[in-house]
mmCIF file with all atom_site columns, C-alpha atoms in Angstrom:
data_model
loop_
_atom_site.group_PDB
_atom_site.id
_atom_site.type_symbol
_atom_site.label_atom_id
_atom_site.label_alt_id
_atom_site.label_comp_id
_atom_site.label_asym_id
_atom_site.label_entity_id
_atom_site.label_seq_id
_atom_site.pdbx_PDB_ins_code
_atom_site.Cartn_x
_atom_site.Cartn_y
_atom_site.Cartn_z
_atom_site.occupancy
_atom_site.B_iso_or_equiv
_atom_site.pdbx_formal_charge
_atom_site.auth_seq_id
_atom_site.auth_comp_id
_atom_site.auth_asym_id
_atom_site.auth_atom_id
_atom_site.pdbx_PDB_model_num
ATOM 1   C CA . MET A 1 1   ? 16.131  -0.566  -5.203  1.00 0.00 ? 1   MET A CA 1
ATOM 2   C CA . ASN A 1 2   ? 14.693  1.736   -2.424  1.00 0.00 ? 2   ASN A CA 1
ATOM 3   C CA . SER A 1 3   ? 16.439  4.697   -3.764  1.00 0.00 ? 3   SER A CA 1
ATOM 4   C CA . GLU A 1 4   ? 14.700  8.167   -3.509  1.00 0.00 ? 4   GLU A CA 1
ATOM 5   C CA . LEU A 1 5   ? 14.110  8.196   -7.228  1.00 0.00 ? 5   LEU A CA 1
ATOM 6   C CA . ASP A 1 6   ? 12.447  4.735   -7.216  1.00 0.00 ? 6   ASP A CA 1
ATOM 7   C CA . HIS A 1 7   ? 9.890   6.240   -4.563  1.00 0.00 ? 7   HIS A CA 1
ATOM 8   C CA . ALA A 1 8   ? 9.479   10.048  -6.036  1.00 0.00 ? 8   ALA A CA 1
ATOM 9   C CA . PRO A 1 9   ? 5.924   10.417  -7.240  1.00 0.00 ? 9   PRO A CA 1
ATOM 10  C CA . ARG A 1 10  ? 5.570   11.379  -10.840 1.00 0.00 ? 10  ARG A CA 1
ATOM 11  C CA . VAL A 1 11  ? 3.758   14.700  -10.701 1.00 0.00 ? 11  VAL A CA 1
ATOM 12  C CA . LEU A 1 12  ? 0.157   14.583  -12.034 1.00 0.00 ? 12  LEU A CA 1
ATOM 13  C CA . ASP A 1 13  ? -0.201  16.485  -15.296 1.00 0.00 ? 13  ASP A CA 1
ATOM 14  C CA . SER A 1 14  ? -3.571  14.736  -16.299 1.00 0.00 ? 14  SER A CA 1
ATOM 15  C CA . LEU A 1 15  ? -6.409  13.114  -14.837 1.00 0.00 ? 15  LEU A CA 1
ATOM 16  C CA . GLN A 1 16  ? -5.376  9.470   -13.516 1.00 0.00 ? 16  GLN A CA 1
ATOM 17  C CA . VAL A 1 17  ? -7.893  6.813   -12.945 1.00 0.00 ? 17  VAL A CA 1
ATOM 18  C CA . GLY A 1 18  ? -8.149  3.511   -10.868 1.00 0.00 ? 18  GLY A CA 1
ATOM 19  C CA . CYS A 1 19  ? -10.703 0.950   -10.278 1.00 0.00 ? 19  CYS A CA 1
ATOM 20  C CA . ASP A 1 20  ? -11.242 -1.968  -8.051  1.00 0.00 ? 20  ASP A CA 1
ATOM 21  C CA . VAL A 1 21  ? -13.748 -4.798  -7.422  1.00 0.00 ? 21  VAL A CA 1
ATOM 22  C CA . HIS A 1 22  ? -13.740 -6.545  -3.974  1.00 0.00 ? 22  HIS A CA 1
ATOM 23  C CA . SER A 1 23  ? -16.041 -9.256  -2.682  1.00 0.00 ? 23  SER A CA 1
ATOM 24  C CA . VAL A 1 24  ? -18.221 -9.159  0.479   1.00 0.00 ? 24  VAL A CA 1
ATOM 25  C CA . ALA A 1 25  ? -17.391 -12.596 1.262   1.00 0.00 ? 25  ALA A CA 1
ATOM 26  C CA . ASN A 1 26  ? -13.622 -11.752 1.746   1.00 0.00 ? 26  ASN A CA 1
ATOM 27  C CA . THR A 1 27  ? -14.542 -9.003  3.965   1.00 0.00 ? 27  THR A CA 1
ATOM 28  C CA . THR A 1 28  ? -16.678 -11.148 5.925   1.00 0.00 ? 28  THR A CA 1
ATOM 29  C CA . GLU A 1 29  ? -13.989 -13.691 6.267   1.00 0.00 ? 29  GLU A CA 1
ATOM 30  C CA . SER A 1 30  ? -11.404 -11.250 7.486   1.00 0.00 ? 30  SER A CA 1
ATOM 31  C CA . ILE A 1 31  ? -13.625 -9.902  10.157  1.00 0.00 ? 31  ILE A CA 1
ATOM 32  C CA . GLU A 1 32  ? -14.573 -13.383 11.280  1.00 0.00 ? 32  GLU A CA 1
ATOM 33  C CA . ILE A 1 33  ? -10.870 -14.336 11.629  1.00 0.00 ? 33  ILE A CA 1
ATOM 34  C CA . PHE A 1 34  ? -9.123  -11.087 12.641  1.00 0.00 ? 34  PHE A CA 1
ATOM 35  C CA . GLY A 1 35  ? -12.150 -9.020  14.077  1.00 0.00 ? 35  GLY A CA 1
ATOM 36  C CA . GLU A 1 36  ? -10.995 -5.787  15.599  1.00 0.00 ? 36  GLU A CA 1
ATOM 37  C CA . SER A 1 37  ? -7.341  -6.042  14.347  1.00 0.00 ? 37  SER A CA 1
ATOM 38  C CA . TYR A 1 38  ? -8.582  -6.108  10.629  1.00 0.00 ? 38  TYR A CA 1
ATOM 39  C CA . LEU A 1 39  ? -11.069 -3.267  11.311  1.00 0.00 ? 39  LEU A CA 1
ATOM 40  C CA . ASN A 1 40  ? -8.598  -1.010  12.910  1.00 0.00 ? 40  ASN A CA 1
ATOM 41  C CA . ARG A 1 41  ? -5.715  -1.656  10.370  1.00 0.00 ? 41  ARG A CA 1
ATOM 42  C CA . VAL A 1 42  ? -8.011  -0.994  7.437   1.00 0.00 ? 42  VAL A CA 1
ATOM 43  C CA . PHE A 1 43  ? -10.570 1.513   8.296   1.00 0.00 ? 43  PHE A CA 1
ATOM 44  C CA . SER A 1 44  ? -10.575 4.843   10.322  1.00 0.00 ? 44  SER A CA 1
ATOM 45  C CA . PHE A 1 45  ? -12.705 5.610   13.364  1.00 0.00 ? 45  PHE A CA 1
ATOM 46  C CA . ARG A 1 46  ? -14.904 7.926   11.375  1.00 0.00 ? 46  ARG A CA 1
ATOM 47  C CA . GLU A 1 47  ? -15.484 5.282   8.666   1.00 0.00 ? 47  GLU A CA 1
ATOM 48  C CA . ARG A 1 48  ? -16.506 2.512   11.128  1.00 0.00 ? 48  ARG A CA 1
ATOM 49  C CA . ALA A 1 49  ? -18.540 5.043   12.758  1.00 0.00 ? 49  ALA A CA 1
ATOM 50  C CA . GLU A 1 50  ? -20.482 5.558   9.354   1.00 0.00 ? 50  GLU A CA 1
ATOM 51  C CA . CYS A 1 51  ? -20.632 1.860   8.663   1.00 0.00 ? 51  CYS A CA 1
ATOM 52  C CA . VAL A 1 52  ? -23.229 0.767   11.443  1.00 0.00 ? 52  VAL A CA 1
ATOM 53  C CA . GLY A 1 53  ? -26.831 -0.688  11.186  1.00 0.00 ? 53  GLY A CA 1
ATOM 54  C CA . HIS A 1 54  ? -27.877 -2.008  7.747   1.00 0.00 ? 54  HIS A CA 1
ATOM 55  C CA . ALA A 1 55  ? -25.572 -3.803  5.616   1.00 0.00 ? 55  ALA A CA 1
ATOM 56  C CA . VAL A 1 56  ? -22.281 -2.962  7.539   1.00 0.00 ? 56  VAL A CA 1
ATOM 57  C CA . THR A 1 57  ? -20.054 -5.577  5.601   1.00 0.00 ? 57  THR A CA 1
ATOM 58  C CA . GLU A 1 58  ? -21.217 -4.510  2.122   1.00 0.00 ? 58  GLU A CA 1
ATOM 59  C CA . ARG A 1 59  ? -20.467 -0.998  3.016   1.00 0.00 ? 59  ARG A CA 1
ATOM 60  C CA . LEU A 1 60  ? -17.057 -1.678  4.427   1.00 0.00 ? 60  LEU A CA 1
ATOM 61  C CA . THR A 1 61  ? -16.384 -3.921  1.305   1.00 0.00 ? 61  THR A CA 1
ATOM 62  C CA . GLY A 1 62  ? -17.340 -0.579  -0.800  1.00 0.00 ? 62  GLY A CA 1
ATOM 63  C CA . ARG A 1 63  ? -14.982 1.408   1.181   1.00 0.00 ? 63  ARG A CA 1
ATOM 64  C CA . PHE A 1 64  ? -12.260 -1.003  0.901   1.00 0.00 ? 64  PHE A CA 1
ATOM 65  C CA . ALA A 1 65  ? -12.851 -1.169  -2.944  1.00 0.00 ? 65  ALA A CA 1
ATOM 66  C CA . ALA A 1 66  ? -12.585 2.578   -2.832  1.00 0.00 ? 66  ALA A CA 1
ATOM 67  C CA . LYS A 1 67  ? -9.425  2.721   -1.094  1.00 0.00 ? 67  LYS A CA 1
ATOM 68  C CA . GLU A 1 68  ? -7.699  0.360   -3.390  1.00 0.00 ? 68  GLU A CA 1
ATOM 69  C CA . ALA A 1 69  ? -9.046  2.253   -6.277  1.00 0.00 ? 69  ALA A CA 1
ATOM 70  C CA . VAL A 1 70  ? -7.507  5.663   -4.871  1.00 0.00 ? 70  VAL A CA 1
ATOM 71  C CA . LEU A 1 71  ? -4.140  4.051   -4.538  1.00 0.00 ? 71  LEU A CA 1
ATOM 72  C CA . LYS A 1 72  ? -4.305  2.988   -8.311  1.00 0.00 ? 72  LYS A CA 1
ATOM 73  C CA . ALA A 1 73  ? -5.300  6.543   -9.239  1.00 0.00 ? 73  ALA A CA 1
ATOM 74  C CA . MET A 1 74  ? -2.584  7.927   -7.246  1.00 0.00 ? 74  MET A CA 1
ATOM 75  C CA . ARG A 1 75  ? 0.079   5.625   -8.932  1.00 0.00 ? 75  ARG A CA 1
ATOM 76  C CA . VAL A 1 76  ? 1.871   4.865   -5.399  1.00 0.00 ? 76  VAL A CA 1
ATOM 77  C CA . PRO A 1 77  ? 4.963   3.201   -6.057  1.00 0.00 ? 77  PRO A CA 1
ATOM 78  C CA . ALA A 1 78  ? 5.525   -0.001  -4.475  1.00 0.00 ? 78  ALA A CA 1
ATOM 79  C CA . GLY A 1 79  ? 8.042   1.092   -1.856  1.00 0.00 ? 79  GLY A CA 1
ATOM 80  C CA . ILE A 1 80  ? 5.996   3.809   -0.145  1.00 0.00 ? 80  ILE A CA 1
ATOM 81  C CA . ALA A 1 81  ? 3.815   2.775   2.759   1.00 0.00 ? 81  ALA A CA 1
ATOM 82  C CA . ILE A 1 82  ? 0.245   4.498   2.785   1.00 0.00 ? 82  ILE A CA 1
ATOM 83  C CA . PRO A 1 83  ? -1.726  3.081   5.582   1.00 0.00 ? 83  PRO A CA 1
ATOM 84  C CA . TRP A 1 84  ? -5.331  2.277   4.775   1.00 0.00 ? 84  TRP A CA 1
ATOM 85  C CA . PRO A 1 85  ? -6.854  4.471   7.390   1.00 0.00 ? 85  PRO A CA 1
ATOM 86  C CA . THR A 1 86  ? -4.958  7.435   5.765   1.00 0.00 ? 86  THR A CA 1
ATOM 87  C CA . ILE A 1 87  ? -7.365  6.803   2.740   1.00 0.00 ? 87  ILE A CA 1
ATOM 88  C CA . GLU A 1 88  ? -10.759 7.641   4.294   1.00 0.00 ? 88  GLU A CA 1
ATOM 89  C CA . VAL A 1 89  ? -13.812 7.145   2.244   1.00 0.00 ? 89  VAL A CA 1
ATOM 90  C CA . LEU A 1 90  ? -16.761 9.110   3.949   1.00 0.00 ? 90  LEU A CA 1
ATOM 91  C CA . ALA A 1 91  ? -20.304 10.226  3.022   1.00 0.00 ? 91  ALA A CA 1
ATOM 92  C CA . ASP A 1 92  ? -21.432 13.671  2.237   1.00 0.00 ? 92  ASP A CA 1
ATOM 93  C CA . GLU A 1 93  ? -24.408 15.192  3.240   1.00 0.00 ? 93  GLU A CA 1
ATOM 94  C CA . VAL A 1 94  ? -26.349 13.508  0.808   1.00 0.00 ? 94  VAL A CA 1
ATOM 95  C CA . GLY A 1 95  ? -24.696 10.205  0.991   1.00 0.00 ? 95  GLY A CA 1
ATOM 96  C CA . ALA A 1 96  ? -22.236 10.503  -1.866  1.00 0.00 ? 96  ALA A CA 1
ATOM 97  C CA . PRO A 1 97  ? -18.712 8.784   -1.036  1.00 0.00 ? 97  PRO A CA 1
ATOM 98  C CA . VAL A 1 98  ? -15.887 11.513  -0.588  1.00 0.00 ? 98  VAL A CA 1
ATOM 99  C CA . VAL A 1 99  ? -12.349 10.731  -0.270  1.00 0.00 ? 99  VAL A CA 1
ATOM 100 C CA . HIS A 1 100 ? -10.049 12.462  2.691   1.00 0.00 ? 100 HIS A CA 1
ATOM 101 C CA . LEU A 1 101 ? -6.348  11.789  2.772   1.00 0.00 ? 101 LEU A CA 1
ATOM 102 C CA . SER A 1 102 ? -4.378  12.324  5.865   1.00 0.00 ? 102 SER A CA 1
ATOM 103 C CA . GLY A 1 103 ? -0.911  11.349  6.961   1.00 0.00 ? 103 GLY A CA 1
ATOM 104 C CA . ALA A 1 104 ? 1.101   9.617   4.453   1.00 0.00 ? 104 ALA A CA 1
ATOM 105 C CA . ALA A 1 105 ? -1.360  9.522   1.609   1.00 0.00 ? 105 ALA A CA 1
ATOM 106 C CA . ALA A 1 106 ? -1.961  13.428  1.978   1.00 0.00 ? 106 ALA A CA 1
ATOM 107 C CA . ASP A 1 107 ? 1.940   13.784  1.846   1.00 0.00 ? 107 ASP A CA 1
ATOM 108 C CA . PHE A 1 108 ? 2.141   11.510  -1.327  1.00 0.00 ? 108 PHE A CA 1
ATOM 109 C CA . ALA A 1 109 ? -0.723  13.397  -2.840  1.00 0.00 ? 109 ALA A CA 1
ATOM 110 C CA . SER A 1 110 ? 0.813   16.857  -2.272  1.00 0.00 ? 110 SER A CA 1
ATOM 111 C CA . ARG A 1 111 ? 4.225   15.783  -3.479  1.00 0.00 ? 111 ARG A CA 1
ATOM 112 C CA . ALA A 1 112 ? 2.477   14.064  -6.744  1.00 0.00 ? 112 ALA A CA 1
ATOM 113 C CA . GLY A 1 113 ? 0.438   17.418  -7.416  1.00 0.00 ? 113 GLY A CA 1
ATOM 114 C CA . ILE A 1 114 ? -2.673  15.714  -6.775  1.00 0.00 ? 114 ILE A CA 1
ATOM 115 C CA . GLY A 1 115 ? -5.352  18.085  -5.705  1.00 0.00 ? 115 GLY A CA 1
ATOM 116 C CA . ARG A 1 116 ? -8.412  15.925  -4.983  1.00 0.00 ? 116 ARG A CA 1
ATOM 117 C CA . ILE A 1 117 ? -9.797  12.415  -5.588  1.00 0.00 ? 117 ILE A CA 1
ATOM 118 C CA . GLU A 1 118 ? -13.332 11.869  -6.795  1.00 0.00 ? 118 GLU A CA 1
ATOM 119 C CA . VAL A 1 119 ? -14.660 8.471   -6.098  1.00 0.00 ? 119 VAL A CA 1
ATOM 120 C CA . SER A 1 120 ? -17.715 6.349   -7.098  1.00 0.00 ? 120 SER A CA 1
ATOM 121 C CA . LEU A 1 121 ? -19.116 3.132   -5.709  1.00 0.00 ? 121 LEU A CA 1
ATOM 122 C CA . SER A 1 122 ? -21.727 0.553   -6.441  1.00 0.00 ? 122 SER A CA 1
ATOM 123 C CA . HIS A 1 123 ? -22.646 -2.801  -4.808  1.00 0.00 ? 123 HIS A CA 1
ATOM 124 C CA . ASP A 1 124 ? -24.538 -6.025  -6.454  1.00 0.00 ? 124 ASP A CA 1
ATOM 125 C CA . GLY A 1 125 ? -24.136 -9.620  -6.313  1.00 0.00 ? 125 GLY A CA 1
ATOM 126 C CA . GLY A 1 126 ? -21.879 -9.837  -3.247  1.00 0.00 ? 126 GLY A CA 1
ATOM 127 C CA . PHE A 1 127 ? -19.362 -7.631  -5.069  1.00 0.00 ? 127 PHE A CA 1
ATOM 128 C CA . ALA A 1 128 ? -18.413 -3.628  -4.676  1.00 0.00 ? 128 ALA A CA 1
ATOM 129 C CA . LEU A 1 129 ? -17.107 -1.750  -7.383  1.00 0.00 ? 129 LEU A CA 1
ATOM 130 C CA . ALA A 1 130 ? -15.334 1.542   -6.929  1.00 0.00 ? 130 ALA A CA 1
ATOM 131 C CA . PHE A 1 131 ? -14.092 4.017   -9.383  1.00 0.00 ? 131 PHE A CA 1
ATOM 132 C CA . ALA A 1 132 ? -11.750 7.022   -8.733  1.00 0.00 ? 132 ALA A CA 1
ATOM 133 C CA . VAL A 1 133 ? -10.171 9.729   -10.459 1.00 0.00 ? 133 VAL A CA 1
ATOM 134 C CA . ALA A 1 134 ? -7.251  11.687  -9.269  1.00 0.00 ? 134 ALA A CA 1
ATOM 135 C CA . VAL A 1 135 ? -7.384  15.444  -10.347 1.00 0.00 ? 135 VAL A CA 1
ATOM 136 C CA . PRO A 1 136 ? -4.104  17.645  -10.635 1.00 0.00 ? 136 PRO A CA 1
ATOM 137 C CA . THR A 1 137 ? -3.517  20.563  -8.118  1.00 0.00 ? 137 THR A CA 1
ATOM 138 C CA . ALA A 1 138 ? -3.418  23.141  -10.715 1.00 0.00 ? 138 ALA A CA 1
ATOM 139 C CA . SER A 1 139 ? -6.319  22.927  -13.369 1.00 0.00 ? 139 SER A CA 1
ATOM 140 C CA . LEU A 1 140 ? -5.615  21.440  -16.749 1.00 0.00 ? 140 LEU A CA 1
ATOM 141 C CA . GLN A 1 141 ? -6.662  24.787  -18.411 1.00 0.00 ? 141 GLN A CA 1
ATOM 142 C CA . GLU A 1 142 ? -4.103  26.519  -16.211 1.00 0.00 ? 142 GLU A CA 1
ATOM 143 C CA . ARG A 1 143 ? -1.173  24.236  -17.136 1.00 0.00 ? 143 ARG A CA 1
ATOM 144 C CA . ALA A 1 144 ? -2.297  24.604  -20.989 1.00 0.00 ? 144 ALA A CA 1
ATOM 145 C CA . ALA A 1 145 ? -2.091  28.290  -20.667 1.00 0.00 ? 145 ALA A CA 1
ATOM 146 C CA . MET B 2 1   ? 18.641  -15.842 14.988  1.00 0.00 ? 1   MET B CA 1
ATOM 147 C CA . THR B 2 2   ? 19.506  -19.386 14.752  1.00 0.00 ? 2   THR B CA 1
ATOM 148 C CA . THR B 2 3   ? 19.389  -21.577 11.749  1.00 0.00 ? 3   THR B CA 1
ATOM 149 C CA . THR B 2 4   ? 16.236  -23.332 13.443  1.00 0.00 ? 4   THR B CA 1
ATOM 150 C CA . ASP B 2 5   ? 14.668  -20.197 14.166  1.00 0.00 ? 5   ASP B CA 1
ATOM 151 C CA . THR B 2 6   ? 14.963  -19.348 10.295  1.00 0.00 ? 6   THR B CA 1
ATOM 152 C CA . VAL B 2 7   ? 13.669  -22.545 9.302   1.00 0.00 ? 7   VAL B CA 1
ATOM 153 C CA . ASP B 2 8   ? 10.494  -22.243 11.846  1.00 0.00 ? 8   ASP B CA 1
ATOM 154 C CA . THR B 2 9   ? 9.945   -18.611 10.570  1.00 0.00 ? 9   THR B CA 1
ATOM 155 C CA . LEU B 2 10  ? 9.775   -19.682 7.014   1.00 0.00 ? 10  LEU B CA 1
ATOM 156 C CA . GLN B 2 11  ? 7.628   -22.653 7.463   1.00 0.00 ? 11  GLN B CA 1
ATOM 157 C CA . VAL B 2 12  ? 5.287   -20.389 9.646   1.00 0.00 ? 12  VAL B CA 1
ATOM 158 C CA . LEU B 2 13  ? 5.367   -18.000 6.424   1.00 0.00 ? 13  LEU B CA 1
ATOM 159 C CA . HIS B 2 14  ? 4.473   -20.687 3.977   1.00 0.00 ? 14  HIS B CA 1
ATOM 160 C CA . THR B 2 15  ? 1.621   -22.061 6.301   1.00 0.00 ? 15  THR B CA 1
ATOM 161 C CA . VAL B 2 16  ? 0.165   -18.472 6.527   1.00 0.00 ? 16  VAL B CA 1
ATOM 162 C CA . LEU B 2 17  ? 0.665   -17.800 2.732   1.00 0.00 ? 17  LEU B CA 1
ATOM 163 C CA . ASP B 2 18  ? -1.226  -21.234 2.165   1.00 0.00 ? 18  ASP B CA 1
ATOM 164 C CA . THR B 2 19  ? -4.161  -20.221 4.463   1.00 0.00 ? 19  THR B CA 1
ATOM 165 C CA . HIS B 2 20  ? -4.501  -16.505 3.476   1.00 0.00 ? 20  HIS B CA 1
ATOM 166 C CA . ALA B 2 21  ? -2.725  -15.619 0.452   1.00 0.00 ? 21  ALA B CA 1
ATOM 167 C CA . LYS B 2 22  ? -5.238  -17.264 -2.084  1.00 0.00 ? 22  LYS B CA 1
ATOM 168 C CA . LEU B 2 23  ? -2.497  -18.399 -4.074  1.00 0.00 ? 23  LEU B CA 1
ATOM 169 C CA . ALA B 2 24  ? -2.838  -20.729 -7.042  1.00 0.00 ? 24  ALA B CA 1
ATOM 170 C CA . VAL B 2 25  ? -0.185  -23.198 -5.963  1.00 0.00 ? 25  VAL B CA 1
ATOM 171 C CA . PRO B 2 26  ? 1.272   -24.068 -2.533  1.00 0.00 ? 26  PRO B CA 1
ATOM 172 C CA . ALA B 2 27  ? 3.596   -21.347 -1.142  1.00 0.00 ? 27  ALA B CA 1
ATOM 173 C CA . ALA B 2 28  ? 6.501   -23.556 -0.597  1.00 0.00 ? 28  ALA B CA 1
ATOM 174 C CA . SER B 2 29  ? 6.604   -24.597 -4.437  1.00 0.00 ? 29  SER B CA 1
ATOM 175 C CA . LEU B 2 30  ? 7.241   -21.103 -5.429  1.00 0.00 ? 30  LEU B CA 1
ATOM 176 C CA . ASP B 2 31  ? 10.661  -19.613 -5.900  1.00 0.00 ? 31  ASP B CA 1
ATOM 177 C CA . LEU B 2 32  ? 11.459  -17.318 -3.033  1.00 0.00 ? 32  LEU B CA 1
ATOM 178 C CA . ASP B 2 33  ? 11.667  -14.344 -5.391  1.00 0.00 ? 33  ASP B CA 1
ATOM 179 C CA . ALA B 2 34  ? 8.467   -15.253 -7.179  1.00 0.00 ? 34  ALA B CA 1
ATOM 180 C CA . ASP B 2 35  ? 5.819   -12.344 -7.586  1.00 0.00 ? 35  ASP B CA 1
ATOM 181 C CA . LEU B 2 36  ? 3.081   -13.189 -4.738  1.00 0.00 ? 36  LEU B CA 1
ATOM 182 C CA . HIS B 2 37  ? 0.704   -10.676 -6.536  1.00 0.00 ? 37  HIS B CA 1
ATOM 183 C CA . GLY B 2 38  ? 1.293   -12.599 -9.790  1.00 0.00 ? 38  GLY B CA 1
ATOM 184 C CA . ALA B 2 39  ? 0.703   -15.807 -8.250  1.00 0.00 ? 39  ALA B CA 1
ATOM 185 C CA . GLY B 2 40  ? -2.811  -14.766 -6.969  1.00 0.00 ? 40  GLY B CA 1
ATOM 186 C CA . MET B 2 41  ? -2.345  -12.723 -3.739  1.00 0.00 ? 41  MET B CA 1
ATOM 187 C CA . SER B 2 42  ? -4.444  -9.706  -3.999  1.00 0.00 ? 42  SER B CA 1
ATOM 188 C CA . SER B 2 43  ? -4.147  -6.368  -1.861  1.00 0.00 ? 43  SER B CA 1
ATOM 189 C CA . HIS B 2 44  ? -6.746  -7.470  0.659   1.00 0.00 ? 44  HIS B CA 1
ATOM 190 C CA . ALA B 2 45  ? -5.265  -10.971 0.921   1.00 0.00 ? 45  ALA B CA 1
ATOM 191 C CA . SER B 2 46  ? -2.028  -9.364  1.806   1.00 0.00 ? 46  SER B CA 1
ATOM 192 C CA . VAL B 2 47  ? -3.719  -7.702  4.781   1.00 0.00 ? 47  VAL B CA 1
ATOM 193 C CA . ASN B 2 48  ? -4.765  -11.078 5.933   1.00 0.00 ? 48  ASN B CA 1
ATOM 194 C CA . VAL B 2 49  ? -1.156  -12.411 5.546   1.00 0.00 ? 49  VAL B CA 1
ATOM 195 C CA . MET B 2 50  ? 0.199   -9.507  7.478   1.00 0.00 ? 50  MET B CA 1
ATOM 196 C CA . LEU B 2 51  ? -2.474  -9.862  10.478  1.00 0.00 ? 51  LEU B CA 1
ATOM 197 C CA . ALA B 2 52  ? -1.832  -13.740 10.549  1.00 0.00 ? 52  ALA B CA 1
ATOM 198 C CA . LEU B 2 53  ? 1.915   -13.291 10.660  1.00 0.00 ? 53  LEU B CA 1
ATOM 199 C CA . GLU B 2 54  ? 1.417   -10.815 13.709  1.00 0.00 ? 54  GLU B CA 1
ATOM 200 C CA . ASP B 2 55  ? -0.688  -13.491 15.599  1.00 0.00 ? 55  ASP B CA 1
ATOM 201 C CA . ALA B 2 56  ? 1.633   -16.548 14.768  1.00 0.00 ? 56  ALA B CA 1
ATOM 202 C CA . LEU B 2 57  ? 4.855   -14.841 15.665  1.00 0.00 ? 57  LEU B CA 1
ATOM 203 C CA . GLY B 2 58  ? 3.808   -12.170 18.069  1.00 0.00 ? 58  GLY B CA 1
ATOM 204 C CA . ILE B 2 59  ? 5.250   -9.229  16.188  1.00 0.00 ? 59  ILE B CA 1
ATOM 205 C CA . GLU B 2 60  ? 3.637   -6.005  14.821  1.00 0.00 ? 60  GLU B CA 1
ATOM 206 C CA . PHE B 2 61  ? 4.315   -4.652  11.332  1.00 0.00 ? 61  PHE B CA 1
ATOM 207 C CA . PRO B 2 62  ? 5.160   -0.760  11.448  1.00 0.00 ? 62  PRO B CA 1
ATOM 208 C CA . ASP B 2 63  ? 3.307   1.456   9.088   1.00 0.00 ? 63  ASP B CA 1
ATOM 209 C CA . GLU B 2 64  ? 6.647   1.899   7.305   1.00 0.00 ? 64  GLU B CA 1
ATOM 210 C CA . LEU B 2 65  ? 6.527   -1.604  6.088   1.00 0.00 ? 65  LEU B CA 1
ATOM 211 C CA . LEU B 2 66  ? 2.904   -1.551  5.001   1.00 0.00 ? 66  LEU B CA 1
ATOM 212 C CA . ASN B 2 67  ? 3.844   -1.270  1.319   1.00 0.00 ? 67  ASN B CA 1
ATOM 213 C CA . LYS B 2 68  ? 3.380   -3.410  -1.676  1.00 0.00 ? 68  LYS B CA 1
ATOM 214 C CA . GLU B 2 69  ? 7.160   -4.150  -1.889  1.00 0.00 ? 69  GLU B CA 1
ATOM 215 C CA . THR B 2 70  ? 7.384   -5.816  1.606   1.00 0.00 ? 70  THR B CA 1
ATOM 216 C CA . PHE B 2 71  ? 4.545   -8.064  0.553   1.00 0.00 ? 71  PHE B CA 1
ATOM 217 C CA . SER B 2 72  ? 5.782   -8.467  -3.121  1.00 0.00 ? 72  SER B CA 1
ATOM 218 C CA . THR B 2 73  ? 7.671   -11.912 -2.568  1.00 0.00 ? 73  THR B CA 1
ATOM 219 C CA . THR B 2 74  ? 8.121   -14.750 0.099   1.00 0.00 ? 74  THR B CA 1
ATOM 220 C CA . ALA B 2 75  ? 11.763  -13.485 0.438   1.00 0.00 ? 75  ALA B CA 1
ATOM 221 C CA . SER B 2 76  ? 10.564  -9.764  0.767   1.00 0.00 ? 76  SER B CA 1
ATOM 222 C CA . ILE B 2 77  ? 8.261   -10.769 3.693   1.00 0.00 ? 77  ILE B CA 1
ATOM 223 C CA . PHE B 2 78  ? 10.790  -13.079 5.151   1.00 0.00 ? 78  PHE B CA 1
ATOM 224 C CA . ALA B 2 79  ? 13.217  -10.172 5.448   1.00 0.00 ? 79  ALA B CA 1
ATOM 225 C CA . ALA B 2 80  ? 10.737  -7.927  7.001   1.00 0.00 ? 80  ALA B CA 1
ATOM 226 C CA . LEU B 2 81  ? 10.293  -10.832 9.616   1.00 0.00 ? 81  LEU B CA 1
ATOM 227 C CA . GLN B 2 82  ? 13.798  -11.195 10.215  1.00 0.00 ? 82  GLN B CA 1
ATOM 228 C CA . SER B 2 83  ? 14.226  -7.365  10.990  1.00 0.00 ? 83  SER B CA 1
ATOM 229 C CA . LEU B 2 84  ? 11.031  -7.234  13.316  1.00 0.00 ? 84  LEU B CA 1
ATOM 230 C CA . GLN B 2 85  ? 12.285  -10.346 15.193  1.00 0.00 ? 85  GLN B CA 1
ATOM 231 C CA . ALA B 2 86  ? 15.720  -9.104  15.584  1.00 0.00 ? 86  ALA B CA 1
ATOM 232 C CA . GLY B 2 87  ? 13.948  -5.696  17.275  1.00 0.00 ? 87  GLY B CA 1
ATOM 233 C CA . GLU B 2 88  ? 15.458  -3.557  14.204  1.00 0.00 ? 88  GLU B CA 1
#
């Protein structure tokens, strides 16, 4: 059940997508009940540093949805542990979300032939929606040649 | 671990699942091998289940156990709890 074969990633040979929707109410509930324990287990220091000031919980909710969308796009097998903070969703210089992988997430992506992951987020009506695309390390054109 | 400890741990697990997993039915009514995600537990809810178990039992789930397989069934969570309580 836990054989190496079960946990071996399928090497990416095309674009893979993942999406997720997450409610702000659920994030609020988790923060109220578990506080710092929840925040530290799910978000990196850099993510928390970016989510300050206005609409903090909404922004954290968007990042959680993005992390889940990234996991789905990566097709992570059930037996592989990817701690949430190793999938960071940060803002670039114009505020667009960018995915930064480290630790177990980066190791899995490397073995799975994932070169980068693009992500898009949206918020409305108490929910956050995220959409992620995993892009192969080698371009599709290179593989076709 | 004694039989009493085992029963207590399972009761704690059922209580935590009922409180945090957002299952459609009581946890004790599910087969131990029933798919918790199929019964309504989201990935986010499984984070709450993990944190509640840590608080209730004074344990800490190491990173290597933080995967979907660990939180897939009552039996799989229980097995993880037993290994943590045994100090493995």
